[in-house]
mmCIF file of C-alpha atoms and ligand atoms in Angstrom:
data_model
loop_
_atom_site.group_PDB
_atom_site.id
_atom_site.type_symbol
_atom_site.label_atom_id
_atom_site.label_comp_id
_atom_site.label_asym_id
_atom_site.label_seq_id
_atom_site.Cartn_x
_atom_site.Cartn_y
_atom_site.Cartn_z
ATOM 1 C CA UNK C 869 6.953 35.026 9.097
ATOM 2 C CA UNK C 870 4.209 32.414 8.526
ATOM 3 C CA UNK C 871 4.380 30.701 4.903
ATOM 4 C CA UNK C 872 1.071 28.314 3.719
ATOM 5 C CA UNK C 873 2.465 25.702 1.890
ATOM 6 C CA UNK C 874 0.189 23.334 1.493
ATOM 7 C CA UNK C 875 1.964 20.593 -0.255
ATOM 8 C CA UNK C 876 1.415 16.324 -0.740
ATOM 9 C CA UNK C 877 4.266 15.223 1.130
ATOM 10 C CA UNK C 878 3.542 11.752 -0.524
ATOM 11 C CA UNK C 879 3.764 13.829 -4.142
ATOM 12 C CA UNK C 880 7.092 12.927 -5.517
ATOM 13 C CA UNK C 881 6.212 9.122 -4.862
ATOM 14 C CA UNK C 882 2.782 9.544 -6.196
ATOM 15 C CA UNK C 883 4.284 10.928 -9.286
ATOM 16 C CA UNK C 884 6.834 8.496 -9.775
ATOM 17 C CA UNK C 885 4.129 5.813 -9.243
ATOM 18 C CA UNK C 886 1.920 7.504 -11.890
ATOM 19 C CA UNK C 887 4.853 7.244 -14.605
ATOM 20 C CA UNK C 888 5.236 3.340 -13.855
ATOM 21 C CA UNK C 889 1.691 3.078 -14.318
ATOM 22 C CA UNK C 890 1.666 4.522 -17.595
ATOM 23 C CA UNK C 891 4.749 2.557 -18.633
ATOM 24 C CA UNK C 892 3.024 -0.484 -17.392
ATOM 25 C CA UNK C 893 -0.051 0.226 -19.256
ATOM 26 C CA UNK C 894 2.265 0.526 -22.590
ATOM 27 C CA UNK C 895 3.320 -3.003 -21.973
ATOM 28 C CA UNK C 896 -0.458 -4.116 -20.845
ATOM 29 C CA UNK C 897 0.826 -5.409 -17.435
ATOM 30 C CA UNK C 898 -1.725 -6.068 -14.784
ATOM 31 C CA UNK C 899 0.271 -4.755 -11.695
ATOM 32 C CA UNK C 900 -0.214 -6.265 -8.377
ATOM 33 C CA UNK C 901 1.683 -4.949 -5.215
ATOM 34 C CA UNK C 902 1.077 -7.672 -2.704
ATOM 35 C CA UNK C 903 1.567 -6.797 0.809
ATOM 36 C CA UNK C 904 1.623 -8.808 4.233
ATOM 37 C CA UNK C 905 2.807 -9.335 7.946
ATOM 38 C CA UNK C 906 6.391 -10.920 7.975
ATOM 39 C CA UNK C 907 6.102 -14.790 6.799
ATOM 40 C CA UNK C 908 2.026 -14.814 5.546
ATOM 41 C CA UNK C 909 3.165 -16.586 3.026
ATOM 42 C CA UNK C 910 3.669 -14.013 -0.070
ATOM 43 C CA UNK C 911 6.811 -16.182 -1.465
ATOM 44 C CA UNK C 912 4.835 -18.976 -1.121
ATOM 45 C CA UNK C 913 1.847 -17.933 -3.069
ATOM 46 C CA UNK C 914 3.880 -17.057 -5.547
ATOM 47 C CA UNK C 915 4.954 -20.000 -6.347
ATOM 48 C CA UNK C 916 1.927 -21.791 -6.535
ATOM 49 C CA UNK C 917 0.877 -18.905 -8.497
ATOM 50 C CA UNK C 918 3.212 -19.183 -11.292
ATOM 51 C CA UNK C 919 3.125 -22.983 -11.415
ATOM 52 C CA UNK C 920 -0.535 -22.426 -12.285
ATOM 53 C CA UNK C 921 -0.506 -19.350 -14.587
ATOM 54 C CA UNK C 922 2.099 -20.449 -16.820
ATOM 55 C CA UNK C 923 0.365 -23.588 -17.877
ATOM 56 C CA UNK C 924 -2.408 -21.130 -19.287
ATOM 57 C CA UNK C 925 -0.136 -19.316 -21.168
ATOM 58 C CA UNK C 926 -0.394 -16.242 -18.367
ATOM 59 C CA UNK C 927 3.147 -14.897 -17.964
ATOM 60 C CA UNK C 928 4.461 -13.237 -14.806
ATOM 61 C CA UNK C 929 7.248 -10.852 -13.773
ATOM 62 C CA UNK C 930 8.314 -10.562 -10.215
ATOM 63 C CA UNK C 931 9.830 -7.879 -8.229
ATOM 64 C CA UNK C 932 10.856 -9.092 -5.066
ATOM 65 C CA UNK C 933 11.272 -6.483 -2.138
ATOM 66 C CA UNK C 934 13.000 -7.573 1.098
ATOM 67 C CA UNK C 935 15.047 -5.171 3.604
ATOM 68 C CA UNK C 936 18.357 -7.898 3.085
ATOM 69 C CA UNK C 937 19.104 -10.835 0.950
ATOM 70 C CA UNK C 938 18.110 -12.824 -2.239
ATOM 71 C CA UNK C 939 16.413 -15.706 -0.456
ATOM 72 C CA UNK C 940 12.912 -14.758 -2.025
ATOM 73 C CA UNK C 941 13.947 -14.312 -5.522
ATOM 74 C CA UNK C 942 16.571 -17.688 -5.119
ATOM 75 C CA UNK C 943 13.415 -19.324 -4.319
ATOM 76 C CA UNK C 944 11.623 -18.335 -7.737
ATOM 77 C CA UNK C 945 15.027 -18.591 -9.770
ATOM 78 C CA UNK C 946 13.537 -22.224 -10.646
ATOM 79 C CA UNK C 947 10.868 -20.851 -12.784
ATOM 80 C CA UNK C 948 12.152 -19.384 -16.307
ATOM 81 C CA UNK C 949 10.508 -16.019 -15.830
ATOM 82 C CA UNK C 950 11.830 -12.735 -15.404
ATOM 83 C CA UNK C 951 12.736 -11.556 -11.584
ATOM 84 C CA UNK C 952 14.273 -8.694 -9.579
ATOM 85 C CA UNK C 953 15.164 -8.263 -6.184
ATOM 86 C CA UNK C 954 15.388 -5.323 -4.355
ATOM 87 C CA UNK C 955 17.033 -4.464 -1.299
ATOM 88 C CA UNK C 956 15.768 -1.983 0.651
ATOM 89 C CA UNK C 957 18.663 -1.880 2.969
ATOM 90 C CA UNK C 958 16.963 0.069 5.961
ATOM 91 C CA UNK C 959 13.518 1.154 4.299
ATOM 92 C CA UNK C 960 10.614 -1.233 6.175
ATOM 93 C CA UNK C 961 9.176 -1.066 2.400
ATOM 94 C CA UNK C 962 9.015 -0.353 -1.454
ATOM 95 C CA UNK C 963 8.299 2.925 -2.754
ATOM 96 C CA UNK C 964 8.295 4.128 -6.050
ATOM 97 C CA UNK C 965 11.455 5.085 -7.029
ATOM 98 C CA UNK C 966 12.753 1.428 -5.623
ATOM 99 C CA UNK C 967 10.470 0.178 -7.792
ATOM 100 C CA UNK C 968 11.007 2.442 -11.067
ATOM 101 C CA UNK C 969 14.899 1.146 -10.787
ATOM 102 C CA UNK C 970 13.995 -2.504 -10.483
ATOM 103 C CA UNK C 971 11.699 -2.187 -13.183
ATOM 104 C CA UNK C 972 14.964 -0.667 -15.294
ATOM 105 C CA UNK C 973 15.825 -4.344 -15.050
ATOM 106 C CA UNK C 974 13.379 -6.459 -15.999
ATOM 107 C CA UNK C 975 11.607 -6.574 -19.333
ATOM 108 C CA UNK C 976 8.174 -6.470 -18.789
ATOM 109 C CA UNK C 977 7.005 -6.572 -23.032
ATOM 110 C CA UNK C 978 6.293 -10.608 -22.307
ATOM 111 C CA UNK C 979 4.596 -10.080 -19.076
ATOM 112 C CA UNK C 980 1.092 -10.228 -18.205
ATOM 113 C CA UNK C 981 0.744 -10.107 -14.761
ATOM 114 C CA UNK C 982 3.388 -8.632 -12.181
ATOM 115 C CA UNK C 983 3.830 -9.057 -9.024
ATOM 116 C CA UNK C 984 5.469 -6.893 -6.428
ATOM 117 C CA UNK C 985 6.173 -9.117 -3.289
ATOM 118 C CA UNK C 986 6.267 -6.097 -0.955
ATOM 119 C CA UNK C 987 8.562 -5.829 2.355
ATOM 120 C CA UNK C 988 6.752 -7.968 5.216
ATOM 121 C CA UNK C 989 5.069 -5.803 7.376
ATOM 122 C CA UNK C 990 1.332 -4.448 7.662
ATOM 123 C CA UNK C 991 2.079 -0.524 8.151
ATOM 124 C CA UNK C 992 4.113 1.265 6.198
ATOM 125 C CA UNK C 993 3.782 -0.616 2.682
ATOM 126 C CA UNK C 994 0.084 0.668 2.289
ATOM 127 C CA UNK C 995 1.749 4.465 2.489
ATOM 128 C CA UNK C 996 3.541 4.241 -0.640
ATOM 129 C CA UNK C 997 1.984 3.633 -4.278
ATOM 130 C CA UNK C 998 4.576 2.264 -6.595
ATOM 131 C CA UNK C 999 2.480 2.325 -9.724
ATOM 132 C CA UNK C 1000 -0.168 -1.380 -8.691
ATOM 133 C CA UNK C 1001 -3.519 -1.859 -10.295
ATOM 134 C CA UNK C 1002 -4.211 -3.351 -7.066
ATOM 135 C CA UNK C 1003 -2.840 -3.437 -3.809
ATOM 136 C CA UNK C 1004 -3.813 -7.289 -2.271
ATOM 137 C CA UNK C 1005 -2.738 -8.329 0.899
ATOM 138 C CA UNK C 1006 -2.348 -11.477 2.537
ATOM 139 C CA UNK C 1007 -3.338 -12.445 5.974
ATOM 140 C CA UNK C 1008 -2.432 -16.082 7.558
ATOM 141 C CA UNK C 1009 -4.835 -17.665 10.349
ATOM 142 C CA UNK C 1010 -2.129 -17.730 12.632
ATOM 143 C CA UNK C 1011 -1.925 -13.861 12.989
ATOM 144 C CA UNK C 1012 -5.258 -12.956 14.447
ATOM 145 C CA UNK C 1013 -8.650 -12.207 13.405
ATOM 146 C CA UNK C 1014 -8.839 -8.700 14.410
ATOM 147 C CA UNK C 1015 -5.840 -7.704 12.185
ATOM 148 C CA UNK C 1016 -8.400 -5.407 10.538
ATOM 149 C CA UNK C 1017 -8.805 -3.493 13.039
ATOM 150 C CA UNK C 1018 -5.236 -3.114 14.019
ATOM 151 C CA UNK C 1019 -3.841 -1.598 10.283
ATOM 152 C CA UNK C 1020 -7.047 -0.525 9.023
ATOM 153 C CA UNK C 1021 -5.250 1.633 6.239
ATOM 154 C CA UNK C 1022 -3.580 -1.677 4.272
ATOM 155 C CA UNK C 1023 -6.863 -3.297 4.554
ATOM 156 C CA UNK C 1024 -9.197 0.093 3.147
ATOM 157 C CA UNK C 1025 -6.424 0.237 0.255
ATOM 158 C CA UNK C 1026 -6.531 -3.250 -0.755
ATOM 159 C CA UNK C 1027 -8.649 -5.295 -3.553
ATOM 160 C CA UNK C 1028 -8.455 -8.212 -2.163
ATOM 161 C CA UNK C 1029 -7.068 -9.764 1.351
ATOM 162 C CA UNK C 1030 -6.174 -13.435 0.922
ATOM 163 C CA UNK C 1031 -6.862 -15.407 3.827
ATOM 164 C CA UNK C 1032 -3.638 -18.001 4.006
ATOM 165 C CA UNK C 1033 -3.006 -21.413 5.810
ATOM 166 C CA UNK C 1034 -6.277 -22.512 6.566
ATOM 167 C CA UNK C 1035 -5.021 -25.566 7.012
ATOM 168 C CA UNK C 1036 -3.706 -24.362 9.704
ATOM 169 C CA UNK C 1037 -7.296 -23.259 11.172
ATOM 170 C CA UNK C 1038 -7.978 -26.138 13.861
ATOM 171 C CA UNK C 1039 -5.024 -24.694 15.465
ATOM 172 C CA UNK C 1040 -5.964 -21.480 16.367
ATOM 173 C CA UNK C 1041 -8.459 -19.424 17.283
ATOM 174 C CA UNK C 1042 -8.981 -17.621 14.302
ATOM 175 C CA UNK C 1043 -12.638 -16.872 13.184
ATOM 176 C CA UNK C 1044 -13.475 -16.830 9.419
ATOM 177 C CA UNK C 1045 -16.756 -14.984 10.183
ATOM 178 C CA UNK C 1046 -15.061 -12.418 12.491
ATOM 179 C CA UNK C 1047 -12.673 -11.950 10.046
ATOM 180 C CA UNK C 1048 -14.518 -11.008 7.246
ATOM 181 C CA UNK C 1049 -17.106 -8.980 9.600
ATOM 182 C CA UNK C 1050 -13.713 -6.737 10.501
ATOM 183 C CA UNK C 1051 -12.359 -6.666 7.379
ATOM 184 C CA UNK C 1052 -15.830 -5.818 5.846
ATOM 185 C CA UNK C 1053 -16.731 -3.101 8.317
ATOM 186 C CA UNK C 1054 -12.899 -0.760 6.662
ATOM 187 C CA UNK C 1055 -13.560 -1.836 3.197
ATOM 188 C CA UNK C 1056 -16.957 -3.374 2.270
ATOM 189 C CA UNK C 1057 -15.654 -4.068 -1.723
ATOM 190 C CA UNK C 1058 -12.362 -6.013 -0.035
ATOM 191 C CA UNK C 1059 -12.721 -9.307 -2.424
ATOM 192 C CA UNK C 1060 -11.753 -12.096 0.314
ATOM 193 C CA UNK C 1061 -10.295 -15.411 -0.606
ATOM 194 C CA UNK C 1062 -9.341 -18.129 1.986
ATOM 195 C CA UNK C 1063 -6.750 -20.449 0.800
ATOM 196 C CA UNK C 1064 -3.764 -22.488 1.990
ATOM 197 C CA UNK C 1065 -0.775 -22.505 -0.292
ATOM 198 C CA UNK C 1066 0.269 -25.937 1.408
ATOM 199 C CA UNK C 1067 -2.662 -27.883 0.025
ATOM 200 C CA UNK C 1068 -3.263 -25.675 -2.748
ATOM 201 C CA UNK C 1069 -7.185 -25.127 -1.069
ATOM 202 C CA UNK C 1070 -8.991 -22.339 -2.484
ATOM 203 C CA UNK C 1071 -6.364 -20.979 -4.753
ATOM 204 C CA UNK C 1072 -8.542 -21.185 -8.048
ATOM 205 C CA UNK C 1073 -10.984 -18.351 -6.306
ATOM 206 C CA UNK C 1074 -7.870 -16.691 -6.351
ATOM 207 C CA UNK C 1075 -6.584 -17.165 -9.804
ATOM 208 C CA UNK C 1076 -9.834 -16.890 -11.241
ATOM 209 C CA UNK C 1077 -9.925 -13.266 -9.460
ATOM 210 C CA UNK C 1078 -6.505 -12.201 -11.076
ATOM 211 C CA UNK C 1079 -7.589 -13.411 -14.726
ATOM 212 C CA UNK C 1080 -10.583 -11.417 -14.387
ATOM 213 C CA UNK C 1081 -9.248 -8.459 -13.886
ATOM 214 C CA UNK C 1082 -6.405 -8.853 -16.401
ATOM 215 C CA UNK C 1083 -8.821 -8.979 -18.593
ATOM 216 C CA UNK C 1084 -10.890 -6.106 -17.334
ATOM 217 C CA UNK C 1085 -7.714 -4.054 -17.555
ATOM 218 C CA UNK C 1086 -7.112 -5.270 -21.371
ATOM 219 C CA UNK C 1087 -10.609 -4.105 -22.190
ATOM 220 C CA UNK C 1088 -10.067 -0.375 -20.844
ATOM 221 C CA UNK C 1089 -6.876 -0.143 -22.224
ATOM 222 C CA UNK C 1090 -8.804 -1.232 -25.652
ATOM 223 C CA UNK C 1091 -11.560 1.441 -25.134
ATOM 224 C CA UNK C 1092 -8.850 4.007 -24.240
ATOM 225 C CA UNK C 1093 -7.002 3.337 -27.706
ATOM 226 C CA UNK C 1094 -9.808 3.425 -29.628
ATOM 227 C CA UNK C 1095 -10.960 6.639 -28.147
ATOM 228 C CA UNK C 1096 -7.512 7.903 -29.269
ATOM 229 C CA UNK G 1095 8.943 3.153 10.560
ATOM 230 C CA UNK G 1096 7.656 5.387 7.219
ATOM 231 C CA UNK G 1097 7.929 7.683 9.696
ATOM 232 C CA UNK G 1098 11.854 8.141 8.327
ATOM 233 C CA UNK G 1099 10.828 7.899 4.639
ATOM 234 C CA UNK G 1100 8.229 10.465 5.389
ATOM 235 C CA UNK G 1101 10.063 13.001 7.795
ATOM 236 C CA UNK G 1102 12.563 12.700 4.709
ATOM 237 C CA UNK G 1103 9.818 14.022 2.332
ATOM 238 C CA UNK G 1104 8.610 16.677 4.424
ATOM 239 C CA UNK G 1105 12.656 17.494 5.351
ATOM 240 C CA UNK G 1106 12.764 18.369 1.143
ATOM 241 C CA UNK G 1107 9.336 20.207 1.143
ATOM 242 C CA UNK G 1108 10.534 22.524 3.840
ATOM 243 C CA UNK G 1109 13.990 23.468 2.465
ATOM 244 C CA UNK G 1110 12.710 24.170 -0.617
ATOM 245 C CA UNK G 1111 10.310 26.334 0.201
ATOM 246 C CA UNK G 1112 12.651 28.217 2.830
ATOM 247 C CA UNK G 1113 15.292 29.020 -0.036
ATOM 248 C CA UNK G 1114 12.176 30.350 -2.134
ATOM 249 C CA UNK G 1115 11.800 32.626 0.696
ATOM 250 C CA UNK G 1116 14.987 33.499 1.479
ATOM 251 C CA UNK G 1117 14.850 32.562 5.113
ATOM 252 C CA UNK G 1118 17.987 32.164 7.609
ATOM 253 C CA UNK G 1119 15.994 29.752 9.962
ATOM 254 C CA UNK G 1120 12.762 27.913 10.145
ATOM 255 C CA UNK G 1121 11.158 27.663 13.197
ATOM 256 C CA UNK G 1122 7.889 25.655 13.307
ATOM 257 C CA UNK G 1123 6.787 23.438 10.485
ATOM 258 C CA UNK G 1124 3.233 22.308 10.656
ATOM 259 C CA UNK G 1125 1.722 19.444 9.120
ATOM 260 C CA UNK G 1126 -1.368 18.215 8.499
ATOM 261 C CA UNK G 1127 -1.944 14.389 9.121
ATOM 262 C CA UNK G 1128 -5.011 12.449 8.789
ATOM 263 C CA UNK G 1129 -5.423 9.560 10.948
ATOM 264 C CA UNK G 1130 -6.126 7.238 8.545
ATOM 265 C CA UNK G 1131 -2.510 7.365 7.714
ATOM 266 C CA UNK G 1132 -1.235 5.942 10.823
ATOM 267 C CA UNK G 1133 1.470 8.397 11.699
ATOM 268 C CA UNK G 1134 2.621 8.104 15.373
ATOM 269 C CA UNK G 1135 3.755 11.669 15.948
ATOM 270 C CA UNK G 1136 6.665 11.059 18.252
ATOM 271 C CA UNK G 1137 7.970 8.610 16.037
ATOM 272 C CA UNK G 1138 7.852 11.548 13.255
ATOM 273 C CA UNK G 1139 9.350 14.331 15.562
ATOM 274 C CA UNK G 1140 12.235 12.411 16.515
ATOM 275 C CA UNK G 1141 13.323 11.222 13.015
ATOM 276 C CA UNK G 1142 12.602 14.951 11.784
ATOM 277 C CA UNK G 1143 14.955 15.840 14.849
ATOM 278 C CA UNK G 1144 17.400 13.357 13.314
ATOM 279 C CA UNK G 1145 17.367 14.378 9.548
ATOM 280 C CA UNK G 1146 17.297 18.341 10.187
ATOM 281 C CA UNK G 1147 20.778 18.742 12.295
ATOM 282 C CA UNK G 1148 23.107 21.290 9.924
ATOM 283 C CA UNK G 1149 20.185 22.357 7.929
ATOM 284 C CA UNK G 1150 18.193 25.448 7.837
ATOM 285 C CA UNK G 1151 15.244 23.525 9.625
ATOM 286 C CA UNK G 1152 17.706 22.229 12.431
ATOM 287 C CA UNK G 1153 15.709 22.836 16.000
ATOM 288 C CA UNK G 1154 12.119 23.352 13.935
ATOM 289 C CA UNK G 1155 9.411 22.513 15.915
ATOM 290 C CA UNK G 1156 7.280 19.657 14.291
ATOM 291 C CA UNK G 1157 3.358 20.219 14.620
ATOM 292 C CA UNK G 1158 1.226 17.537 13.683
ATOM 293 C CA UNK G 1159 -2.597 18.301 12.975
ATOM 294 C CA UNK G 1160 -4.111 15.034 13.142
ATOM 295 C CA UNK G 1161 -7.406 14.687 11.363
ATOM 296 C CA UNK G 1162 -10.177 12.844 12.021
ATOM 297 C CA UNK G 1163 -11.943 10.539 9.222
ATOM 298 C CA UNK G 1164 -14.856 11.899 7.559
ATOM 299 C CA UNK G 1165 -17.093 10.554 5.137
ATOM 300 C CA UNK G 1166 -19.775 11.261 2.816
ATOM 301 C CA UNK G 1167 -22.282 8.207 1.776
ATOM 302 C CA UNK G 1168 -23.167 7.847 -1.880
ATOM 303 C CA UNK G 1169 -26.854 6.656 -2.227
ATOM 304 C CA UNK G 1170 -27.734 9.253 0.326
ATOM 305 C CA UNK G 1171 -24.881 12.433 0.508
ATOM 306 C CA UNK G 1172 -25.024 12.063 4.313
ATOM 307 C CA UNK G 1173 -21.575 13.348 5.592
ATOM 308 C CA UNK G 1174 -20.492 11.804 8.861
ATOM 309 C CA UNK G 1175 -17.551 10.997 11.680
ATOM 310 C CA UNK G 1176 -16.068 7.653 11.096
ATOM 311 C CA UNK G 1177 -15.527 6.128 14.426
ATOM 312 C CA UNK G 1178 -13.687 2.820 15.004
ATOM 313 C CA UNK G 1179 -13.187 2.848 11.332
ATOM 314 C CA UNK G 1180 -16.838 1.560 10.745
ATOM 315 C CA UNK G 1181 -17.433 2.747 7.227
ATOM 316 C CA UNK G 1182 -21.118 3.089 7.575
ATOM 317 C CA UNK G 1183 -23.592 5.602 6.558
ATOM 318 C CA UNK G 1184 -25.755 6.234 10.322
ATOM 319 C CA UNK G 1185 -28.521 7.577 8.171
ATOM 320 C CA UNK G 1186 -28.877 4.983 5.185
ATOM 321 C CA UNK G 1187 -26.979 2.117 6.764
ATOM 322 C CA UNK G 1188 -25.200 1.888 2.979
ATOM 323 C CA UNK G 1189 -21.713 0.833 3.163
ATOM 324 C CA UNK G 1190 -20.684 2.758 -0.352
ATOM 325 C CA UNK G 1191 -19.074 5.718 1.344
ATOM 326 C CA UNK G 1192 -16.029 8.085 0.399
ATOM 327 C CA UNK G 1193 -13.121 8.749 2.464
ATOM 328 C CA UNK G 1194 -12.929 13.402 2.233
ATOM 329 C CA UNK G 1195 -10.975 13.220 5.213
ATOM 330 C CA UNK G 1196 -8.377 11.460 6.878
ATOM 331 C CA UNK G 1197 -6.099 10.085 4.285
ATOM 332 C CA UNK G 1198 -4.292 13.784 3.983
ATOM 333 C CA UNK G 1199 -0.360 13.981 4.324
ATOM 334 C CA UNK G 1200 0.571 17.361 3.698
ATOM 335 C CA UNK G 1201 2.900 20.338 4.974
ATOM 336 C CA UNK G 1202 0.513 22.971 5.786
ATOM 337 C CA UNK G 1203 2.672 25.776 6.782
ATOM 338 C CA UNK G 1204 6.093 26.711 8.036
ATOM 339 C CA UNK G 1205 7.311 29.258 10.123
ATOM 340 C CA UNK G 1206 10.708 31.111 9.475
ATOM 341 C CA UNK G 1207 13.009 33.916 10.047
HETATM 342 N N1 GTP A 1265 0.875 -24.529 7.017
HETATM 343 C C1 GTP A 1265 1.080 -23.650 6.040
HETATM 344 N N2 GTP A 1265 2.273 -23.044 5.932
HETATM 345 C C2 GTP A 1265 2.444 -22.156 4.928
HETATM 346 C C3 GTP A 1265 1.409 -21.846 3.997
HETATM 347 N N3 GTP A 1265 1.878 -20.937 3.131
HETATM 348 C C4 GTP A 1265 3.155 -20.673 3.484
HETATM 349 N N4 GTP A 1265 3.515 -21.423 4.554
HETATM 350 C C5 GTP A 1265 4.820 -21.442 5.256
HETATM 351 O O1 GTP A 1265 5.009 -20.196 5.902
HETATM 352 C C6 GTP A 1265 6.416 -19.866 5.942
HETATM 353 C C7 GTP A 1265 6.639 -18.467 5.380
HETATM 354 O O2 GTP A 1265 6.297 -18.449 4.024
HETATM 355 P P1 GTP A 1265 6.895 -17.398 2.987
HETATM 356 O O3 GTP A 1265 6.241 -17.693 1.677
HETATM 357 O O4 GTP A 1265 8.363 -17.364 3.035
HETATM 358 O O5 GTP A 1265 6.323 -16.048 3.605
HETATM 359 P P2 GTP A 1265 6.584 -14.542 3.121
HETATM 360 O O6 GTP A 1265 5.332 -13.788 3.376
HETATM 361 O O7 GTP A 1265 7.097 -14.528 1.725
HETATM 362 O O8 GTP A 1265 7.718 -14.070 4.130
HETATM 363 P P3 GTP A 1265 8.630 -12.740 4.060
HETATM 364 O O9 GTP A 1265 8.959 -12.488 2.621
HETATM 365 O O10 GTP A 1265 9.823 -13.082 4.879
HETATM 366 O O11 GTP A 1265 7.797 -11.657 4.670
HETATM 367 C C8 GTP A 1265 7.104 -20.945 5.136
HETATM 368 O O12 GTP A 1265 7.651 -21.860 6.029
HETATM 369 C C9 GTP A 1265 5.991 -21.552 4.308
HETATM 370 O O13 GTP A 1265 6.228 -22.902 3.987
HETATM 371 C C10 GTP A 1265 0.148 -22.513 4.159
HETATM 372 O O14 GTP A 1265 -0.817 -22.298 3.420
HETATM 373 N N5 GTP A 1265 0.036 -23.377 5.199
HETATM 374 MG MG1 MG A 1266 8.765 -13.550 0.921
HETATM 375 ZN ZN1 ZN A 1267 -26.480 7.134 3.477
#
């Protein structure tokens, strides 16, 4: 006997995500799942990140996912904000109900912006919402300029790709302009920022990108009050 | 490797709707994937394999559709094959297009006894 089902095999995740957005949204956290190849430099941004928002009065949250260990969230234990780690044991990254149990931890009413430092690896992490505003992703010079290409799905779900250790660019053979073309031809709104978290290079494009759209996000939730 | 996180998902899908039906055994499960979801169907079958031993589903055949991306251009409503994942309308040359197909992920049918 043949049965039609027809069901969202992603639709338990999806739902979960959906109630952390809402209980995001309560606390008016701009969400950010950031997502990269092993070793891009996602811990490191994030510390550069912090140093800078802080200083404005911009406070941020972290959820740090990695498959083993508390190296990540040792690394941001010198900053006096609030931080989870999760360990995914076998999982090759978050999904939502990860996340929703982290988030059980950590109080979010003095955050602004959170970030969820995603398990390294450019597949499966763009599979799974776990509740983001925006996915961003993070690609470093020394990885390849046809990347794009390669994962296209990470790179048609993100916001923005971040473009990390140009510094690094005499060294390679990465392309800038080949880069973007690729990167361009999946998703033509991807925001693109080049930057090296070494010499600090380009990060204001960056910051000034995340301020923006915590403030876009204040301004809807404002609307969607009123409306109420 | 989602591959185990989804063949978990579809695993629960399956079950579910096999008790609802009262079945002994199911025999094929098909599934619809769209490719711009990345699934690598062996990779799928042999964690379903894995996850289905001493459950009604154990020895179900795992059929994967796999659908191509479509898209539909917005200045213009042109609908059209993306190939190479160049997300450009052939007719308008606009970039502002919609994915409607090729990010679907579902269980489309199942087959039991
Ligand atoms: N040259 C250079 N090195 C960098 C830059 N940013 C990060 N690194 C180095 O790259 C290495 C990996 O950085 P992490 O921040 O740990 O990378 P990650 O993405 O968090 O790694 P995982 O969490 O393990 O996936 C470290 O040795 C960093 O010092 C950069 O802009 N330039
Ligand atoms: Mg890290
Ligand atoms: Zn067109």
């Amino acid at each position: 006997m043949k049965i039609t089902v027809l069901d969202n095999i992603l639709k338990a995740n999806d739902a979960i995500a959906e109630e952390i957005r809402e209980e995001l949204a309560s606390h008016k956290v701009l969400a950010i799942n950031l997502m990269s190849s092993p070793g891009a430099g996602k811990t490191t941004l994030l510390e550069r990140t912090i140093e800078k928002l802080e200083p404005l009065g911009i406070h941020v949250g972290v959820v740090e996912g990695d498959i083993a260990t508390t190296r990540d969230s040792d690394r941001l234990r010198k900053f006096d904000i609030p931080i989870v780690q999760i360990n995914t044991g076998s999982a090759c990254h978050l999904d939502a109900n990860m996340t929703r149990s982290a988030l059980s931890n950590l109080d979010c009413s003095a955050v602004d912006i959170l970030f969820i430092e995603n398990v390294g690896n450019l597949v499966c992490p763009a599979e799974f919402k776990i509740g983001e505003d925006h996915k961003v992703m993070m690609l470093s010079v020394t990885e390849g300029d046809e990347k794009p290409l390669k994962y296209p799905l990470m790179f048609r779900e993100s916001s923005a790709m971040l473009i990390n250790k140009i510094d690094l660019l005499a060294y390679t053979n990465f392309s800038m302009d080949e880069a973007r073309k690729n990167a361009h031809s999946i998703n033509p709104k991807l925001a693109i920022f080049p930057l090296s978290c070494t010499t600090g290079e380009g990060l204001n494009n960056w910051l000034k990108w995340m301020t923006t759209e915590l403030e876009k996000k204040r301004k809807r939730l404002q609307k969607k009050t009123k409306k109420k | 490797m989602h591959e185990m996180s989804i063949a978990q998902s579809i695993l629960k899908i399956v079950l579910t709707e096999a008790q609802k039906n009262g079945a002994q055994k199911v025999k094929v499960v098909r599934i619809r994937a769209g490719q711009l979801r990345g699934i690598v169907r062996e990779q799928l079958a042999f964690f379903f394999e894995f996850i289905t031993k001493d459950t009604a589903a154990e020895g179900a055949v795992l059929e994967v559709e796999q659908v191509p991306i479509k898209a539909q251009c917005k200045p213009c409503e042109h609908t059209f094959m993306v190939q190479d994942y160049k997300f450009l309308c052939p007719k308008c040359q606009s970039k502002d297009v919609d994915v409607v197909e090729g990010m679907e992920l579902a269980v489309k049918e199942i087959e039991i006894e």
